PDB file of N, CA, C and O in Angstrom:
ATOM      1  N   SER A   1       0.844  -1.186   0.000  1.00 93.00           N
ATOM      2  CA  SER A   1       0.000   0.000   0.000  1.00 93.00           C
ATOM      3  C   SER A   1       0.888   1.248   0.000  1.00 93.00           C
ATOM      4  O   SER A   1       2.049   1.197   0.373  1.00 93.00           O
ATOM      5  N   LEU A   2       0.326   2.358  -0.403  1.00 94.00           N
ATOM      6  CA  LEU A   2       1.061   3.612  -0.543  1.00 94.00           C
ATOM      7  C   LEU A   2       1.489   4.141   0.821  1.00 94.00           C
ATOM      8  O   LEU A   2       0.678   4.299   1.727  1.00 94.00           O
ATOM      9  N   ALA A   3       2.772   4.415   0.963  1.00 96.00           N
ATOM     10  CA  ALA A   3       3.294   4.978   2.207  1.00 96.00           C
ATOM     11  C   ALA A   3       3.505   6.482   2.081  1.00 96.00           C
ATOM     12  O   ALA A   3       3.235   7.230   3.010  1.00 96.00           O
ATOM     13  N   SER A   4       3.999   6.912   0.906  1.00 96.00           N
ATOM     14  CA  SER A   4       4.225   8.345   0.700  1.00 96.00           C
ATOM     15  C   SER A   4       4.236   8.666  -0.779  1.00 96.00           C
ATOM     16  O   SER A   4       4.445   7.793  -1.616  1.00 96.00           O
ATOM     17  N   GLN A   5       3.998   9.933  -1.062  1.00 96.00           N
ATOM     18  CA  GLN A   5       4.075  10.399  -2.438  1.00 96.00           C
ATOM     19  C   GLN A   5       4.568  11.832  -2.442  1.00 96.00           C
ATOM     20  O   GLN A   5       4.343  12.579  -1.490  1.00 96.00           O
ATOM     21  N   ASN A   6       5.264  12.187  -3.501  1.00 97.00           N
ATOM     22  CA  ASN A   6       5.764  13.532  -3.677  1.00 97.00           C
ATOM     23  C   ASN A   6       5.438  13.928  -5.111  1.00 97.00           C
ATOM     24  O   ASN A   6       5.835  13.240  -6.056  1.00 97.00           O
ATOM     25  N   ILE A   7       4.699  15.014  -5.281  1.00 98.00           N
ATOM     26  CA  ILE A   7       4.304  15.466  -6.614  1.00 98.00           C
ATOM     27  C   ILE A   7       4.795  16.895  -6.791  1.00 98.00           C
ATOM     28  O   ILE A   7       4.525  17.763  -5.956  1.00 98.00           O
ATOM     29  N   LEU A   8       5.518  17.119  -7.887  1.00 98.00           N
ATOM     30  CA  LEU A   8       6.014  18.452  -8.215  1.00 98.00           C
ATOM     31  C   LEU A   8       5.544  18.844  -9.610  1.00 98.00           C
ATOM     32  O   LEU A   8       5.537  18.023 -10.518  1.00 98.00           O
ATOM     33  N   LEU A   9       5.167  20.098  -9.764  1.00 98.00           N
ATOM     34  CA  LEU A   9       4.858  20.658 -11.075  1.00 98.00           C
ATOM     35  C   LEU A   9       5.836  21.791 -11.303  1.00 98.00           C
ATOM     36  O   LEU A   9       5.867  22.765 -10.529  1.00 98.00           O
ATOM     37  N   ASP A  10       6.659  21.652 -12.319  1.00 98.00           N
ATOM     38  CA  ASP A  10       7.696  22.643 -12.630  1.00 98.00           C
ATOM     39  C   ASP A  10       8.581  22.918 -11.413  1.00 98.00           C
ATOM     40  O   ASP A  10       8.979  24.051 -11.146  1.00 98.00           O
ATOM     41  N   GLY A  11       8.881  21.865 -10.648  1.00 98.00           N
ATOM     42  CA  GLY A  11       9.784  21.978  -9.513  1.00 98.00           C
ATOM     43  C   GLY A  11       9.145  22.477  -8.225  1.00 98.00           C
ATOM     44  O   GLY A  11       9.828  22.602  -7.213  1.00 98.00           O
ATOM     45  N   GLN A  12       7.846  22.748  -8.240  1.00 98.00           N
ATOM     46  CA  GLN A  12       7.144  23.255  -7.065  1.00 98.00           C
ATOM     47  C   GLN A  12       6.146  22.214  -6.571  1.00 98.00           C
ATOM     48  O   GLN A  12       5.547  21.489  -7.377  1.00 98.00           O
ATOM     49  N   PRO A  13       5.905  22.135  -5.247  1.00 98.00           N
ATOM     50  CA  PRO A  13       4.916  21.181  -4.733  1.00 98.00           C
ATOM     51  C   PRO A  13       3.565  21.355  -5.423  1.00 98.00           C
ATOM     52  O   PRO A  13       3.136  22.482  -5.701  1.00 98.00           O
ATOM     53  N   PHE A  14       2.923  20.240  -5.726  1.00 98.00           N
ATOM     54  CA  PHE A  14       1.654  20.249  -6.455  1.00 98.00           C
ATOM     55  C   PHE A  14       0.677  19.318  -5.771  1.00 98.00           C
ATOM     56  O   PHE A  14       1.034  18.212  -5.365  1.00 98.00           O
ATOM     57  N   THR A  15      -0.563  19.770  -5.637  1.00 96.00           N
ATOM     58  CA  THR A  15      -1.619  18.952  -5.051  1.00 96.00           C
ATOM     59  C   THR A  15      -2.432  18.322  -6.169  1.00 96.00           C
ATOM     60  O   THR A  15      -2.950  19.043  -7.043  1.00 96.00           O
ATOM     61  N   SER A  16      -2.540  17.006  -6.154  1.00 92.00           N
ATOM     62  CA  SER A  16      -3.310  16.290  -7.168  1.00 92.00           C
ATOM     63  C   SER A  16      -4.735  16.842  -7.224  1.00 92.00           C
ATOM     64  O   SER A  16      -5.365  17.074  -6.200  1.00 92.00           O
ATOM     65  N   GLY A  17      -5.218  17.075  -8.433  1.00 94.00           N
ATOM     66  CA  GLY A  17      -6.561  17.599  -8.628  1.00 94.00           C
ATOM     67  C   GLY A  17      -6.599  19.103  -8.849  1.00 94.00           C
ATOM     68  O   GLY A  17      -7.628  19.646  -9.247  1.00 94.00           O
ATOM     69  N   THR A  18      -5.472  19.784  -8.614  1.00 96.00           N
ATOM     70  CA  THR A  18      -5.401  21.223  -8.836  1.00 96.00           C
ATOM     71  C   THR A  18      -5.389  21.503 -10.337  1.00 96.00           C
ATOM     72  O   THR A  18      -4.711  20.824 -11.100  1.00 96.00           O
ATOM     73  N   THR A  19      -6.136  22.517 -10.755  1.00 97.00           N
ATOM     74  CA  THR A  19      -6.181  22.888 -12.165  1.00 97.00           C
ATOM     75  C   THR A  19      -4.885  23.568 -12.582  1.00 97.00           C
ATOM     76  O   THR A  19      -4.381  24.443 -11.879  1.00 97.00           O
ATOM     77  N   VAL A  20      -4.364  23.158 -13.724  1.00 97.00           N
ATOM     78  CA  VAL A  20      -3.183  23.793 -14.313  1.00 97.00           C
ATOM     79  C   VAL A  20      -3.674  24.547 -15.538  1.00 97.00           C
ATOM     80  O   VAL A  20      -4.232  23.959 -16.457  1.00 97.00           O
ATOM     81  N   SER A  21      -3.492  25.871 -15.540  1.00 96.00           N
ATOM     82  CA  SER A  21      -4.007  26.664 -16.657  1.00 96.00           C
ATOM     83  C   SER A  21      -2.966  27.588 -17.279  1.00 96.00           C
ATOM     84  O   SER A  21      -3.255  28.235 -18.283  1.00 96.00           O
ATOM     85  N   ALA A  22      -1.772  27.648 -16.719  1.00 97.00           N
ATOM     86  CA  ALA A  22      -0.744  28.537 -17.255  1.00 97.00           C
ATOM     87  C   ALA A  22      -0.232  28.018 -18.595  1.00 97.00           C
ATOM     88  O   ALA A  22       0.128  26.845 -18.721  1.00 97.00           O
ATOM     89  N   GLU A  23      -0.212  28.906 -19.569  1.00 97.00           N
ATOM     90  CA  GLU A  23       0.266  28.532 -20.897  1.00 97.00           C
ATOM     91  C   GLU A  23       1.764  28.236 -20.842  1.00 97.00           C
ATOM     92  O   GLU A  23       2.507  28.848 -20.093  1.00 97.00           O
ATOM     93  N   GLY A  24       2.184  27.248 -21.626  1.00 98.00           N
ATOM     94  CA  GLY A  24       3.595  26.898 -21.709  1.00 98.00           C
ATOM     95  C   GLY A  24       3.817  25.417 -21.508  1.00 98.00           C
ATOM     96  O   GLY A  24       2.885  24.626 -21.380  1.00 98.00           O
ATOM     97  N   THR A  25       5.094  25.041 -21.487  1.00 98.00           N
ATOM     98  CA  THR A  25       5.490  23.649 -21.290  1.00 98.00           C
ATOM     99  C   THR A  25       5.666  23.403 -19.794  1.00 98.00           C
ATOM    100  O   THR A  25       6.241  24.228 -19.091  1.00 98.00           O
ATOM    101  N   HIS A  26       5.161  22.267 -19.326  1.00 98.00           N
ATOM    102  CA  HIS A  26       5.206  21.934 -17.906  1.00 98.00           C
ATOM    103  C   HIS A  26       5.778  20.534 -17.708  1.00 98.00           C
ATOM    104  O   HIS A  26       5.683  19.694 -18.599  1.00 98.00           O
ATOM    105  N   LEU A  27       6.344  20.301 -16.515  1.00 98.00           N
ATOM    106  CA  LEU A  27       6.842  18.990 -16.144  1.00 98.00           C
ATOM    107  C   LEU A  27       6.208  18.584 -14.821  1.00 98.00           C
ATOM    108  O   LEU A  27       6.359  19.281 -13.814  1.00 98.00           O
ATOM    109  N   LEU A  28       5.488  17.473 -14.843  1.00 98.00           N
ATOM    110  CA  LEU A  28       4.892  16.895 -13.643  1.00 98.00           C
ATOM    111  C   LEU A  28       5.768  15.727 -13.221  1.00 98.00           C
ATOM    112  O   LEU A  28       5.992  14.798 -13.997  1.00 98.00           O
ATOM    113  N   HIS A  29       6.305  15.786 -11.998  1.00 98.00           N
ATOM    114  CA  HIS A  29       7.179  14.738 -11.464  1.00 98.00           C
ATOM    115  C   HIS A  29       6.458  14.082 -10.296  1.00 98.00           C
ATOM    116  O   HIS A  29       6.023  14.762  -9.366  1.00 98.00           O
ATOM    117  N   ILE A  30       6.313  12.760 -10.357  1.00 98.00           N
ATOM    118  CA  ILE A  30       5.611  12.010  -9.320  1.00 98.00           C
ATOM    119  C   ILE A  30       6.556  10.947  -8.776  1.00 98.00           C
ATOM    120  O   ILE A  30       7.173  10.209  -9.539  1.00 98.00           O
ATOM    121  N   GLU A  31       6.644  10.877  -7.455  1.00 98.00           N
ATOM    122  CA  GLU A  31       7.422   9.850  -6.791  1.00 98.00           C
ATOM    123  C   GLU A  31       6.549   9.231  -5.712  1.00 98.00           C
ATOM    124  O   GLU A  31       5.945   9.947  -4.916  1.00 98.00           O
ATOM    125  N   ALA A  32       6.459   7.914  -5.719  1.00 97.00           N
ATOM    126  CA  ALA A  32       5.633   7.220  -4.732  1.00 97.00           C
ATOM    127  C   ALA A  32       6.403   6.054  -4.134  1.00 97.00           C
ATOM    128  O   ALA A  32       7.162   5.378  -4.818  1.00 97.00           O
ATOM    129  N   SER A  33       6.199   5.847  -2.830  1.00 98.00           N
ATOM    130  CA  SER A  33       6.826   4.737  -2.114  1.00 98.00           C
ATOM    131  C   SER A  33       5.746   3.932  -1.411  1.00 98.00           C
ATOM    132  O   SER A  33       4.765   4.498  -0.917  1.00 98.00           O
ATOM    133  N   ASP A  34       5.948   2.614  -1.369  1.00 97.00           N
ATOM    134  CA  ASP A  34       4.988   1.778  -0.652  1.00 97.00           C
ATOM    135  C   ASP A  34       5.534   1.400   0.728  1.00 97.00           C
ATOM    136  O   ASP A  34       6.651   1.790   1.089  1.00 97.00           O
ATOM    137  N   THR A  35       4.762   0.660   1.477  1.00 96.00           N
ATOM    138  CA  THR A  35       5.153   0.299   2.846  1.00 96.00           C
ATOM    139  C   THR A  35       6.303  -0.702   2.883  1.00 96.00           C
ATOM    140  O   THR A  35       6.865  -0.941   3.943  1.00 96.00           O
ATOM    141  N   SER A  36       6.665  -1.272   1.736  1.00 96.00           N
ATOM    142  CA  SER A  36       7.826  -2.171   1.659  1.00 96.00           C
ATOM    143  C   SER A  36       9.073  -1.433   1.185  1.00 96.00           C
ATOM    144  O   SER A  36      10.053  -2.054   0.788  1.00 96.00           O
ATOM    145  N   ALA A  37       9.000  -0.102   1.186  1.00 93.00           N
ATOM    146  CA  ALA A  37      10.121   0.773   0.806  1.00 93.00           C
ATOM    147  C   ALA A  37      10.484   0.681  -0.671  1.00 93.00           C
ATOM    148  O   ALA A  37      11.614   0.985  -1.052  1.00 93.00           O
ATOM    149  N   ARG A  38       9.559   0.261  -1.506  1.00 97.00           N
ATOM    150  CA  ARG A  38       9.793   0.275  -2.954  1.00 97.00           C
ATOM    151  C   ARG A  38       9.327   1.632  -3.476  1.00 97.00           C
ATOM    152  O   ARG A  38       8.245   2.102  -3.112  1.00 97.00           O
ATOM    153  N   THR A  39      10.163   2.230  -4.310  1.00 98.00           N
ATOM    154  CA  THR A  39       9.876   3.570  -4.823  1.00 98.00           C
ATOM    155  C   THR A  39       9.866   3.548  -6.344  1.00 98.00           C
ATOM    156  O   THR A  39      10.670   2.864  -6.975  1.00 98.00           O
ATOM    157  N   THR A  40       8.961   4.319  -6.916  1.00 98.00           N
ATOM    158  CA  THR A  40       8.941   4.494  -8.368  1.00 98.00           C
ATOM    159  C   THR A  40       8.702   5.966  -8.669  1.00 98.00           C
ATOM    160  O   THR A  40       8.115   6.692  -7.861  1.00 98.00           O
ATOM    161  N   THR A  41       9.189   6.402  -9.834  1.00 98.00           N
ATOM    162  CA  THR A  41       9.002   7.784 -10.253  1.00 98.00           C
ATOM    163  C   THR A  41       8.473   7.820 -11.683  1.00 98.00           C
ATOM    164  O   THR A  41       8.671   6.889 -12.466  1.00 98.00           O
ATOM    165  N   LYS A  42       7.817   8.908 -11.999  1.00 98.00           N
ATOM    166  CA  LYS A  42       7.290   9.112 -13.347  1.00 98.00           C
ATOM    167  C   LYS A  42       7.338  10.602 -13.641  1.00 98.00           C
ATOM    168  O   LYS A  42       6.914  11.421 -12.814  1.00 98.00           O
ATOM    169  N   ASP A  43       7.879  10.966 -14.796  1.00 98.00           N
ATOM    170  CA  ASP A  43       7.878  12.345 -15.266  1.00 98.00           C
ATOM    171  C   ASP A  43       6.968  12.444 -16.475  1.00 98.00           C
ATOM    172  O   ASP A  43       7.056  11.619 -17.396  1.00 98.00           O
ATOM    173  N   ILE A  44       6.108  13.451 -16.466  1.00 98.00           N
ATOM    174  CA  ILE A  44       5.184  13.676 -17.572  1.00 98.00           C
ATOM    175  C   ILE A  44       5.336  15.123 -18.023  1.00 98.00           C
ATOM    176  O   ILE A  44       5.146  16.049 -17.234  1.00 98.00           O
ATOM    177  N   SER A  45       5.690  15.307 -19.282  1.00 98.00           N
ATOM    178  CA  SER A  45       5.831  16.636 -19.859  1.00 98.00           C
ATOM    179  C   SER A  45       4.590  16.932 -20.700  1.00 98.00           C
ATOM    180  O   SER A  45       4.132  16.075 -21.453  1.00 98.00           O
ATOM    181  N   PHE A  46       4.052  18.147 -20.556  1.00 98.00           N
ATOM    182  CA  PHE A  46       2.894  18.527 -21.366  1.00 98.00           C
ATOM    183  C   PHE A  46       2.935  20.021 -21.632  1.00 98.00           C
ATOM    184  O   PHE A  46       3.622  20.778 -20.941  1.00 98.00           O
ATOM    185  N   THR A  47       2.211  20.434 -22.658  1.00 98.00           N
ATOM    186  CA  THR A  47       2.173  21.839 -23.062  1.00 98.00           C
ATOM    187  C   THR A  47       0.731  22.327 -23.116  1.00 98.00           C
ATOM    188  O   THR A  47      -0.138  21.634 -23.651  1.00 98.00           O
ATOM    189  N   ILE A  48       0.508  23.503 -22.568  1.00 98.00           N
ATOM    190  CA  ILE A  48      -0.786  24.179 -22.698  1.00 98.00           C
ATOM    191  C   ILE A  48      -0.570  25.328 -23.667  1.00 98.00           C
ATOM    192  O   ILE A  48       0.249  26.212 -23.423  1.00 98.00           O
ATOM    193  N   ASP A  49      -1.295  25.304 -24.779  1.00 97.00           N
ATOM    194  CA  ASP A  49      -1.171  26.325 -25.819  1.00 97.00           C
ATOM    195  C   ASP A  49      -2.539  26.954 -26.025  1.00 97.00           C
ATOM    196  O   ASP A  49      -3.443  26.316 -26.559  1.00 97.00           O
ATOM    197  N   LEU A  50      -2.687  28.197 -25.615  1.00 96.00           N
ATOM    198  CA  LEU A  50      -3.964  28.896 -25.733  1.00 96.00           C
ATOM    199  C   LEU A  50      -4.018  29.814 -26.947  1.00 96.00           C
ATOM    200  O   LEU A  50      -4.999  30.518 -27.151  1.00 96.00           O
ATOM    201  N   THR A  51      -2.963  29.786 -27.758  1.00 94.00           N
ATOM    202  CA  THR A  51      -2.906  30.618 -28.952  1.00 94.00           C
ATOM    203  C   THR A  51      -3.789  30.015 -30.037  1.00 94.00           C
ATOM    204  O   THR A  51      -3.695  28.827 -30.330  1.00 94.00           O
ATOM    205  N   GLY A  52      -4.649  30.838 -30.602  1.00 93.00           N
ATOM    206  CA  GLY A  52      -5.527  30.364 -31.667  1.00 93.00           C
ATOM    207  C   GLY A  52      -4.744  30.025 -32.923  1.00 93.00           C
ATOM    208  O   GLY A  52      -3.659  30.564 -33.158  1.00 93.00           O
ATOM    209  N   PRO A  53      -5.284  29.133 -33.734  1.00 90.00           N
ATOM    210  CA  PRO A  53      -4.602  28.761 -34.977  1.00 90.00           C
ATOM    211  C   PRO A  53      -4.623  29.909 -35.990  1.00 90.00           C
ATOM    212  O   PRO A  53      -5.513  30.751 -35.971  1.00 90.00           O
ATOM    213  N   VAL A  54      -3.616  29.920 -36.848  1.00 87.00           N
ATOM    214  CA  VAL A  54      -3.514  30.917 -37.915  1.00 87.00           C
ATOM    215  C   VAL A  54      -3.531  30.180 -39.236  1.00 87.00           C
ATOM    216  O   VAL A  54      -2.797  29.216 -39.426  1.00 87.00           O
ATOM    217  N   ILE A  55      -4.370  30.637 -40.138  1.00 83.00           N
ATOM    218  CA  ILE A  55      -4.440  30.039 -41.471  1.00 83.00           C
ATOM    219  C   ILE A  55      -3.904  31.059 -42.457  1.00 83.00           C
ATOM    220  O   ILE A  55      -4.405  32.178 -42.540  1.00 83.00           O
ATOM    221  N   SER A  56      -2.860  30.677 -43.172  1.00 79.00           N
ATOM    222  CA  SER A  56      -2.347  31.561 -44.212  1.00 79.00           C
ATOM    223  C   SER A  56      -2.932  31.100 -45.537  1.00 79.00           C
ATOM    224  O   SER A  56      -3.172  29.916 -45.747  1.00 79.00           O
ATOM    225  N   SER A  57      -3.188  32.058 -46.406  1.00 73.00           N
ATOM    226  CA  SER A  57      -3.821  31.696 -47.671  1.00 73.00           C
ATOM    227  C   SER A  57      -2.865  31.976 -48.830  1.00 73.00           C
ATOM    228  O   SER A  57      -2.593  33.124 -49.146  1.00 73.00           O
ATOM    229  N   PRO A  58      -2.356  30.920 -49.437  1.00 71.00           N
ATOM    230  CA  PRO A  58      -1.521  31.104 -50.629  1.00 71.00           C
ATOM    231  C   PRO A  58      -2.291  31.842 -51.706  1.00 71.00           C
ATOM    232  O   PRO A  58      -3.517  31.822 -51.748  1.00 71.00           O
ATOM    233  N   SER A  59      -1.559  32.491 -52.614  1.00 65.00           N
ATOM    234  CA  SER A  59      -2.205  33.297 -53.649  1.00 65.00           C
ATOM    235  C   SER A  59      -3.165  32.481 -54.500  1.00 65.00           C
ATOM    236  O   SER A  59      -4.186  32.987 -54.954  1.00 65.00           O
ATOM    237  N   ALA A  60      -2.901  31.175 -54.685  1.00 61.00           N
ATOM    238  CA  ALA A  60      -3.805  30.343 -55.487  1.00 61.00           C
ATOM    239  C   ALA A  60      -5.170  30.215 -54.824  1.00 61.00           C
ATOM    240  O   ALA A  60      -6.186  30.085 -55.499  1.00 61.00           O
ATOM    241  N   TRP A  61      -5.231  30.290 -53.525  1.00 63.00           N
ATOM    242  CA  TRP A  61      -6.509  30.208 -52.817  1.00 63.00           C
ATOM    243  C   TRP A  61      -7.341  31.462 -53.067  1.00 63.00           C
ATOM    244  O   TRP A  61      -8.560  31.454 -52.996  1.00 63.00           O
ATOM    245  N   ARG A  62      -6.663  32.578 -53.345  1.00 64.00           N
ATOM    246  CA  ARG A  62      -7.350  33.844 -53.567  1.00 64.00           C
ATOM    247  C   ARG A  62      -7.721  34.040 -55.034  1.00 64.00           C
ATOM    248  O   ARG A  62      -8.206  35.095 -55.415  1.00 64.00           O
ATOM    249  N   GLY A  63      -7.464  33.042 -55.877  1.00 64.00           N
ATOM    250  CA  GLY A  63      -7.814  33.139 -57.282  1.00 64.00           C
ATOM    251  C   GLY A  63      -6.781  33.847 -58.136  1.00 64.00           C
ATOM    252  O   GLY A  63      -7.057  34.165 -59.295  1.00 64.00           O
ATOM    253  N   GLU A  64      -5.607  34.098 -57.580  1.00 64.00           N
ATOM    254  CA  GLU A  64      -4.573  34.769 -58.361  1.00 64.00           C
ATOM    255  C   GLU A  64      -3.852  33.743 -59.237  1.00 64.00           C
ATOM    256  O   GLU A  64      -3.736  32.583 -58.898  1.00 64.00           O
ATOM    257  N   ALA A  65      -3.384  34.206 -60.385  1.00 63.00           N
ATOM    258  CA  ALA A  65      -2.665  33.323 -61.312  1.00 63.00           C
ATOM    259  C   ALA A  65      -1.302  32.954 -60.741  1.00 63.00           C
ATOM    260  O   ALA A  65      -0.631  33.774 -60.113  1.00 63.00           O
ATOM    261  N   THR A  66      -0.926  31.702 -60.962  1.00 60.00           N
ATOM    262  CA  THR A  66       0.397  31.242 -60.554  1.00 60.00           C
ATOM    263  C   THR A  66       1.053  30.535 -61.722  1.00 60.00           C
ATOM    264  O   THR A  66       0.383  30.056 -62.630  1.00 60.00           O
ATOM    265  N   ASN A  67       2.346  30.478 -61.744  1.00 60.00           N
ATOM    266  CA  ASN A  67       3.074  29.762 -62.799  1.00 60.00           C
ATOM    267  C   ASN A  67       3.495  28.418 -62.302  1.00 60.00           C
ATOM    268  O   ASN A  67       3.856  28.163 -61.248  1.00 60.00           O
TER     269      ASN A  67
END
């Protein structure tokens, strides 16, 4: 059974279930130990991108002649 856990988001203590909304790349680091002193870690990298998509229109899309 779980004896302890340590969760960090971008190097700072993090509480599971807390909303992450800051734009950018983030690293979630999880370390858990059981009552038999076995420890495992997991790192999860993710990005929040709130920038809207941009569509560029080549001249052919606008009906202009191309060679």
